[in-house]
Structure formats: C-alpha cells, structure tokens
Coordinates of C-alpha atoms in Angstrom, one line a residue:
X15 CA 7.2 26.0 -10.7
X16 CA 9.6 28.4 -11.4
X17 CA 8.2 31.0 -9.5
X18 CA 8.6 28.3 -6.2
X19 CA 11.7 27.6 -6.9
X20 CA 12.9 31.3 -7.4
X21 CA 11.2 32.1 -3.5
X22 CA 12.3 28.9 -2.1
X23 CA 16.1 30.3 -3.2
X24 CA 15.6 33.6 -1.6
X25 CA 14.3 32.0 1.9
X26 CA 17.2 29.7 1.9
X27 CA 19.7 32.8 1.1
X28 CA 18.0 34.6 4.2
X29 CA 18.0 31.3 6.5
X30 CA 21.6 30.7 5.6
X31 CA 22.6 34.3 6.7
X32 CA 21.6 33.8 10.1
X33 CA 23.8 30.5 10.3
X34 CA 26.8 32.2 8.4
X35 CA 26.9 35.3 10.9
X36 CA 26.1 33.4 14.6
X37 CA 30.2 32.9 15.0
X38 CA 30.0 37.1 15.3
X39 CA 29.8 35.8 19.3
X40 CA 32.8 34.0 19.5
X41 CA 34.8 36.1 17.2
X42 CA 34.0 39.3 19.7
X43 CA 35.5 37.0 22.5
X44 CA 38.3 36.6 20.4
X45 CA 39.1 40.0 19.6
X46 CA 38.1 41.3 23.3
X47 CA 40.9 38.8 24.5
X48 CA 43.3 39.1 21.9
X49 CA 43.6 35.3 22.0
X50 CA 42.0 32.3 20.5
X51 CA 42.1 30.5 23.4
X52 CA 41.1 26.9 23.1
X53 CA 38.8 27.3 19.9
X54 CA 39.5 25.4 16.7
X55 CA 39.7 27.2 13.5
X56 CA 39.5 24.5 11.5
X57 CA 35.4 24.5 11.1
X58 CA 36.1 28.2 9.9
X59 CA 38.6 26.9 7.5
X60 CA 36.5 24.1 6.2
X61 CA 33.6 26.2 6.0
X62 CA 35.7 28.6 3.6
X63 CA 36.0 25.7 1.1
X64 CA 32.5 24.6 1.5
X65 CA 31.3 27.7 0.5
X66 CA 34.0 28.7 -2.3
X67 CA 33.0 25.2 -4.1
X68 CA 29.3 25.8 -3.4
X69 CA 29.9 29.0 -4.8
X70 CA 31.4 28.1 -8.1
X71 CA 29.5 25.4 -8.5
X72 CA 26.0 27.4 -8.6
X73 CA 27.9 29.6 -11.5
X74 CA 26.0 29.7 -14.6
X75 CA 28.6 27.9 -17.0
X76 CA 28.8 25.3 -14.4
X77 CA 25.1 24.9 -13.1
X78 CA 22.8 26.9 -15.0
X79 CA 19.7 28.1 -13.0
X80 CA 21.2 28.0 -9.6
X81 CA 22.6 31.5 -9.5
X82 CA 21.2 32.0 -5.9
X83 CA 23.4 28.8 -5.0
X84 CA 26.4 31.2 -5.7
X85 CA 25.2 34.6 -3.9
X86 CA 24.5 33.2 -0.6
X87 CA 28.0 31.1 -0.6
X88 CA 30.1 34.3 -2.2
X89 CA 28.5 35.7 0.9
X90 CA 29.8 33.2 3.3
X91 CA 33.0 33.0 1.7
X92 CA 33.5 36.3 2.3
X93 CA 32.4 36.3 5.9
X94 CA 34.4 32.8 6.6
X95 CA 37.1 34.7 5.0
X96 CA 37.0 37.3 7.8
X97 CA 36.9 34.7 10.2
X98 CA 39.4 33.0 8.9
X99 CA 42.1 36.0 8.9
X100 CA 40.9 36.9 12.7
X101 CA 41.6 33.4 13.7
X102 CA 45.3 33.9 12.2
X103 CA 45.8 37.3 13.4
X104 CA 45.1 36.1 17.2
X105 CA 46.0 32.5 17.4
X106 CA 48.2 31.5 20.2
X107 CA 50.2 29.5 20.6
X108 CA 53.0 30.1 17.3
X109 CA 52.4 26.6 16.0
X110 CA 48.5 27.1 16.1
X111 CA 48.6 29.9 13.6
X112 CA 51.4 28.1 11.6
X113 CA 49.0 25.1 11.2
X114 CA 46.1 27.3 10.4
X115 CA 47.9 28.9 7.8
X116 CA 48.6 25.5 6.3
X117 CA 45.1 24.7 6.0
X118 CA 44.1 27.4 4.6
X119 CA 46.9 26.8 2.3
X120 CA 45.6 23.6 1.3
X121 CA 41.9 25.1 0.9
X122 CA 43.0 27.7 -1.5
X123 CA 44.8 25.0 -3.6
X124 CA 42.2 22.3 -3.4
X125 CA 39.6 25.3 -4.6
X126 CA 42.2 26.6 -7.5
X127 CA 42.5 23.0 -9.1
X128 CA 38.6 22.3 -8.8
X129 CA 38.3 25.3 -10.4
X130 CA 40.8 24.7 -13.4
X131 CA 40.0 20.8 -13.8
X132 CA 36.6 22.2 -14.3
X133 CA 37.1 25.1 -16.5
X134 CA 39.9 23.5 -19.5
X135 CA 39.6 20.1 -18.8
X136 CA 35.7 19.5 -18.7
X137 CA 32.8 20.7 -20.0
X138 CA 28.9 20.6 -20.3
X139 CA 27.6 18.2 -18.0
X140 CA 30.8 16.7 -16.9
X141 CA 31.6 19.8 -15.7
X142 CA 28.3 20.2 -13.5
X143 CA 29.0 16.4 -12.4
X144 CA 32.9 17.3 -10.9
X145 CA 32.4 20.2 -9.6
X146 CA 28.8 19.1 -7.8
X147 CA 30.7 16.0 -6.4
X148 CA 33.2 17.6 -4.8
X149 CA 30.5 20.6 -3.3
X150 CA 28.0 18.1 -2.1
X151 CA 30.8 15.9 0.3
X152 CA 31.8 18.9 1.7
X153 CA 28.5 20.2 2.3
X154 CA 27.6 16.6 4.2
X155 CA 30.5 16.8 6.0
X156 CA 29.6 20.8 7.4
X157 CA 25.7 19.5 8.3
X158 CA 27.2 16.1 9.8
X159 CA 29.3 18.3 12.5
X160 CA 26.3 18.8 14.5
X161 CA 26.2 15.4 16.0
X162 CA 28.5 16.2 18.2
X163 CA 26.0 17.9 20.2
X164 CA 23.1 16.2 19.4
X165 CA 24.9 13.6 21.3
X166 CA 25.4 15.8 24.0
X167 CA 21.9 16.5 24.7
X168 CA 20.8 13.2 24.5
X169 CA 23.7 12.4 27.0
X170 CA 22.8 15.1 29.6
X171 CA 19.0 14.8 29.0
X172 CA 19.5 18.4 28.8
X173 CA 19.3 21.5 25.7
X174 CA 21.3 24.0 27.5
X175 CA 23.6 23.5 24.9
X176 CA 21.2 24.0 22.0
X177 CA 19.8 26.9 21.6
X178 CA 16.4 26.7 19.7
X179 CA 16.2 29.4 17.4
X180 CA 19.9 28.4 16.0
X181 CA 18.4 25.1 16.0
X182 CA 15.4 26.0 14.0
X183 CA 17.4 27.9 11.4
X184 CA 19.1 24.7 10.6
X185 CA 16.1 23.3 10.2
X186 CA 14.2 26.0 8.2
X187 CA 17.7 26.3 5.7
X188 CA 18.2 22.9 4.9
X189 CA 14.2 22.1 4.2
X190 CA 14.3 25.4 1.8
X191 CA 17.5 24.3 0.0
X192 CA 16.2 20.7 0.0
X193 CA 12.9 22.2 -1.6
X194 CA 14.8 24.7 -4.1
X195 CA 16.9 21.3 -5.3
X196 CA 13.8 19.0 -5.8
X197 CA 11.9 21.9 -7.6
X198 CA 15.5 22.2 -9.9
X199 CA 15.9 18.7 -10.2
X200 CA 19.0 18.7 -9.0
X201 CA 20.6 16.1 -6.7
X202 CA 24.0 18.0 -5.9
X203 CA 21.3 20.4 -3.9
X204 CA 18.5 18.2 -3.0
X205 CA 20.7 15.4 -1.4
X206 CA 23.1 17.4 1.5
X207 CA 20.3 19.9 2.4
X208 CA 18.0 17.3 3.1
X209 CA 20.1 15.5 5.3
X210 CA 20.6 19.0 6.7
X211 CA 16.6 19.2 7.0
X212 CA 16.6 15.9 8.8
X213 CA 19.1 17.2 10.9
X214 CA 17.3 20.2 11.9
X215 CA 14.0 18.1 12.4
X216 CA 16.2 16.0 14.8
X217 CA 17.2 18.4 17.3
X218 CA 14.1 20.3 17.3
X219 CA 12.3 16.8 18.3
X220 CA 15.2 16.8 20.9
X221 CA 14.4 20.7 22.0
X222 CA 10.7 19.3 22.1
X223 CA 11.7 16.4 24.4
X224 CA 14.5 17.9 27.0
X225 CA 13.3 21.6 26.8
X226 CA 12.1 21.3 30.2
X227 CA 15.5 20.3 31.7
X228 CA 18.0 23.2 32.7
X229 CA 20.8 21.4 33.3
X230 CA 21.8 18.2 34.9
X231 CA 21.1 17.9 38.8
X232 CA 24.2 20.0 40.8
X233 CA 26.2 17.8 42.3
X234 CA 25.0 15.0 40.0
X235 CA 27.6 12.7 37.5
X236 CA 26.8 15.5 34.7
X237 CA 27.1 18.4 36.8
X238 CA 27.6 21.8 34.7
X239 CA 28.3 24.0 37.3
X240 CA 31.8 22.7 38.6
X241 CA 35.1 24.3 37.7
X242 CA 35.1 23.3 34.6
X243 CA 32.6 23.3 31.6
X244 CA 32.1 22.7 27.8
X245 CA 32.0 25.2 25.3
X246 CA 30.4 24.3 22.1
X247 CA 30.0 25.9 19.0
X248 CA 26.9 25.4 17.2
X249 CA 27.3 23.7 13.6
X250 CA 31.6 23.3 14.1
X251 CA 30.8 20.0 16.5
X252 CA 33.7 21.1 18.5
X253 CA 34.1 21.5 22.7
X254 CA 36.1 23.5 24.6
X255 CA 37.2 23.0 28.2
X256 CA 37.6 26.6 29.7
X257 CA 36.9 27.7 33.2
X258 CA 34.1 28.7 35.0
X259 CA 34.7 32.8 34.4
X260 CA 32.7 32.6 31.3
X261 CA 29.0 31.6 30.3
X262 CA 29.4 28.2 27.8
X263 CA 28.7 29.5 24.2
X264 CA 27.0 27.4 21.3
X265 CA 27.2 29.0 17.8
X266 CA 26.2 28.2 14.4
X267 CA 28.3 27.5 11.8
X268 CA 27.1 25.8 8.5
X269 CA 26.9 27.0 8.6
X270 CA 25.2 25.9 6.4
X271 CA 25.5 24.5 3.3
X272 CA 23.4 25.5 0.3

C-alpha cells in the first residue's frame, strides 16, 4: 500500500509538470510583444496561492506523509511566481499592472496569515484541518475554471479549442492525485482531484464525441474564421477577443491542483 501510494505521488508530480509549464506559449507571446495584450493575469495569480497553500499544507508538521504534495506545488509556486513577475513587468495599460500588483498583494498576505494561524495558533490535527480547508477550495476553484470551455465545445460542436493531450493530462493528474489521497486516507487530497479526474474524464468524452469537427461551418452562426476570434487558455477559463493575425491559443493552467 505504501509502495502505491509512494508511485501514485511521483506520476501525479510528473502529470502536474506538464500542466504547470503549458502557459511557457503564452508567456513567449508576451515577452515577443512586450505587452500583455488582452490576457488576464489573474489565473496566474490565483494559481500562485493555490500552490503556496498546497504547498504548506503537504509539509510534514502539517500533513505528515504527503511530502510529494509539497514538491510538486513548491515547483509550481515557483514557476507561477515567474509568471507572475512577467505579467507585471509587461502589463499595459498602467492600471492593469497596478491591479495585478494588488492581487498579488493580497495572495501574499492571505498565504502569510494561513501560515501563522497554523503555526502558533493551532496544532496537531486542527492544524491539518485549517490549513487543508483552505487548500482544497482553492484547488476546486483552479479545476472548476475549465468549464468555461467545456462549454464552449459543447456550444460549437467543435474541439478546436481543446487540445487533447492537455486534455488528457488533466485527466491523468487528477485520477493520480485522487488515487494518492484515497490510498492516504485523506479527504483534503482525494476530494478536489477527483472532481479534477471527473473533469478530465469529461472533456476527453467530449474530444471522443466532436473530434471529428474542425470548426464550425464558414459562414455559419459560429464561424471562427471572421475578423475576430477567441483565445482561450487552457485550465484559466478565460477568452480573449484578438484579431485574426494570430492562431487562437489554449493553454493549461492548473494547473493543476495536487
């Protein structure tokens, strides 16, 4: 049992690389234009927090035996946190990088008292109970912004927008964090991964249904090849309206909860 649970900690840490690192795609755009031009950086920001809770959370003192919890979120902190400062550096308009800085603000101090409550006002269990709370919304709320394209797809009868390997990766981490929390016997795992796995399972049935359909009909009520087209990012549940000098773009973020 161990032994599973161990393995099933190392796949999730590789499945939840992938999903950290697909954003690399619109960060390059970024940095090639010197402008964030109409993305949000708020599911970068949100992200950060996921993963710094995630991350203290799977600490020893606070959750014994889920050390692999904290390795693969220090790693997406610290790759969110990269994000994070590019989206700063290059965010235009003035009051875009003002507001971002705010957030981030409020991330930082929303991560700083979780992490005091928890270290000299609780203890033992009660500790585990806070801190796994306050991890596991978060972690629903970064596998819920999906939906936004799920929708989408269902909409336009179409999975141009949902690339199947990013897809699959959603899938395959949230069923091996799901497994690693059963096998631990612990909820504040088991419970947002596996609606993460049932997300996953979702748009794959969806890739199996539409993966025929290219695109909607041109000319047609859901034409994509006009003037103007969405841009989603995969896992931030956020468009884009840009214009037609670009491919659209659907990345991974959720990133992934663990």
């Amino acid at each position: 049992m161990d032994v599973l649970h161990f393995l099933f900690g190392i796949f999730g840490n590789v499945t939840a690389l992938f999903l950290f690192l697909a954003p690399i795609i619109t960060f390059r755009r970024i940095v090639k234009s010197k402008s964030t031009e109409e993305f949000s950086g708020i599911p970068y920001v949100m992200t950060l927090l996921n993963c710094l809770l995630s991350a203290w959370y799977g600490l020893p003192f606070v959750s014994p035996h889920n050390l692999l919890v904290s390795t693969i979120n220090g790693t997406g902190a610290a790759i969110e946190s990269i994000y994070v400062v590019i989206f700063i550096i290059y965010a235009r308009p003035q009051r875009v990088k003002v507001k971002m800085l705010g957030l981030l603000t409020l991330v930082l101090t929303v991560f700083t008292i979780v992490a005091l409550v928890s270290l000299f006002a609780l203890e033992g269990n009660s500790r585990k109970l806070f801190c796994g709370f306050a991890a596991t919304i978060f972690s629903i709320c970064m596998y819920a912004s999906p939906l936004s394209i799920v929708r989408l797809v269902i909409k336009t009868k179409s999975v141009e927008y949902m690339p199947f390997f990013l897809s699959l990766f959603v899938f395959l981490c949230g069923t091996s964090w799901f497994i690693y929390g059963l096998l631990g016997r612990d909820p504040f795992v088991a419970v947002p991964n596996g609606f993460g796995c049932g997300l996953g399972a979702l748009q794959l049935i969806l890739y199996a249904i539409y993966r025929n359909n290219k695109g909607a009909v041109a000319g047609g009520p859901n034409d994509t090849t006009t003037d103007d087209h969405d841009s989603v990012e995969m896992g931030l549940g956020k468009f884009q309206q840009g214009k037609q000098t670009n491919n659209t773009t659907f990345q991974s973020q959720k990133n992934g909860h663990v």
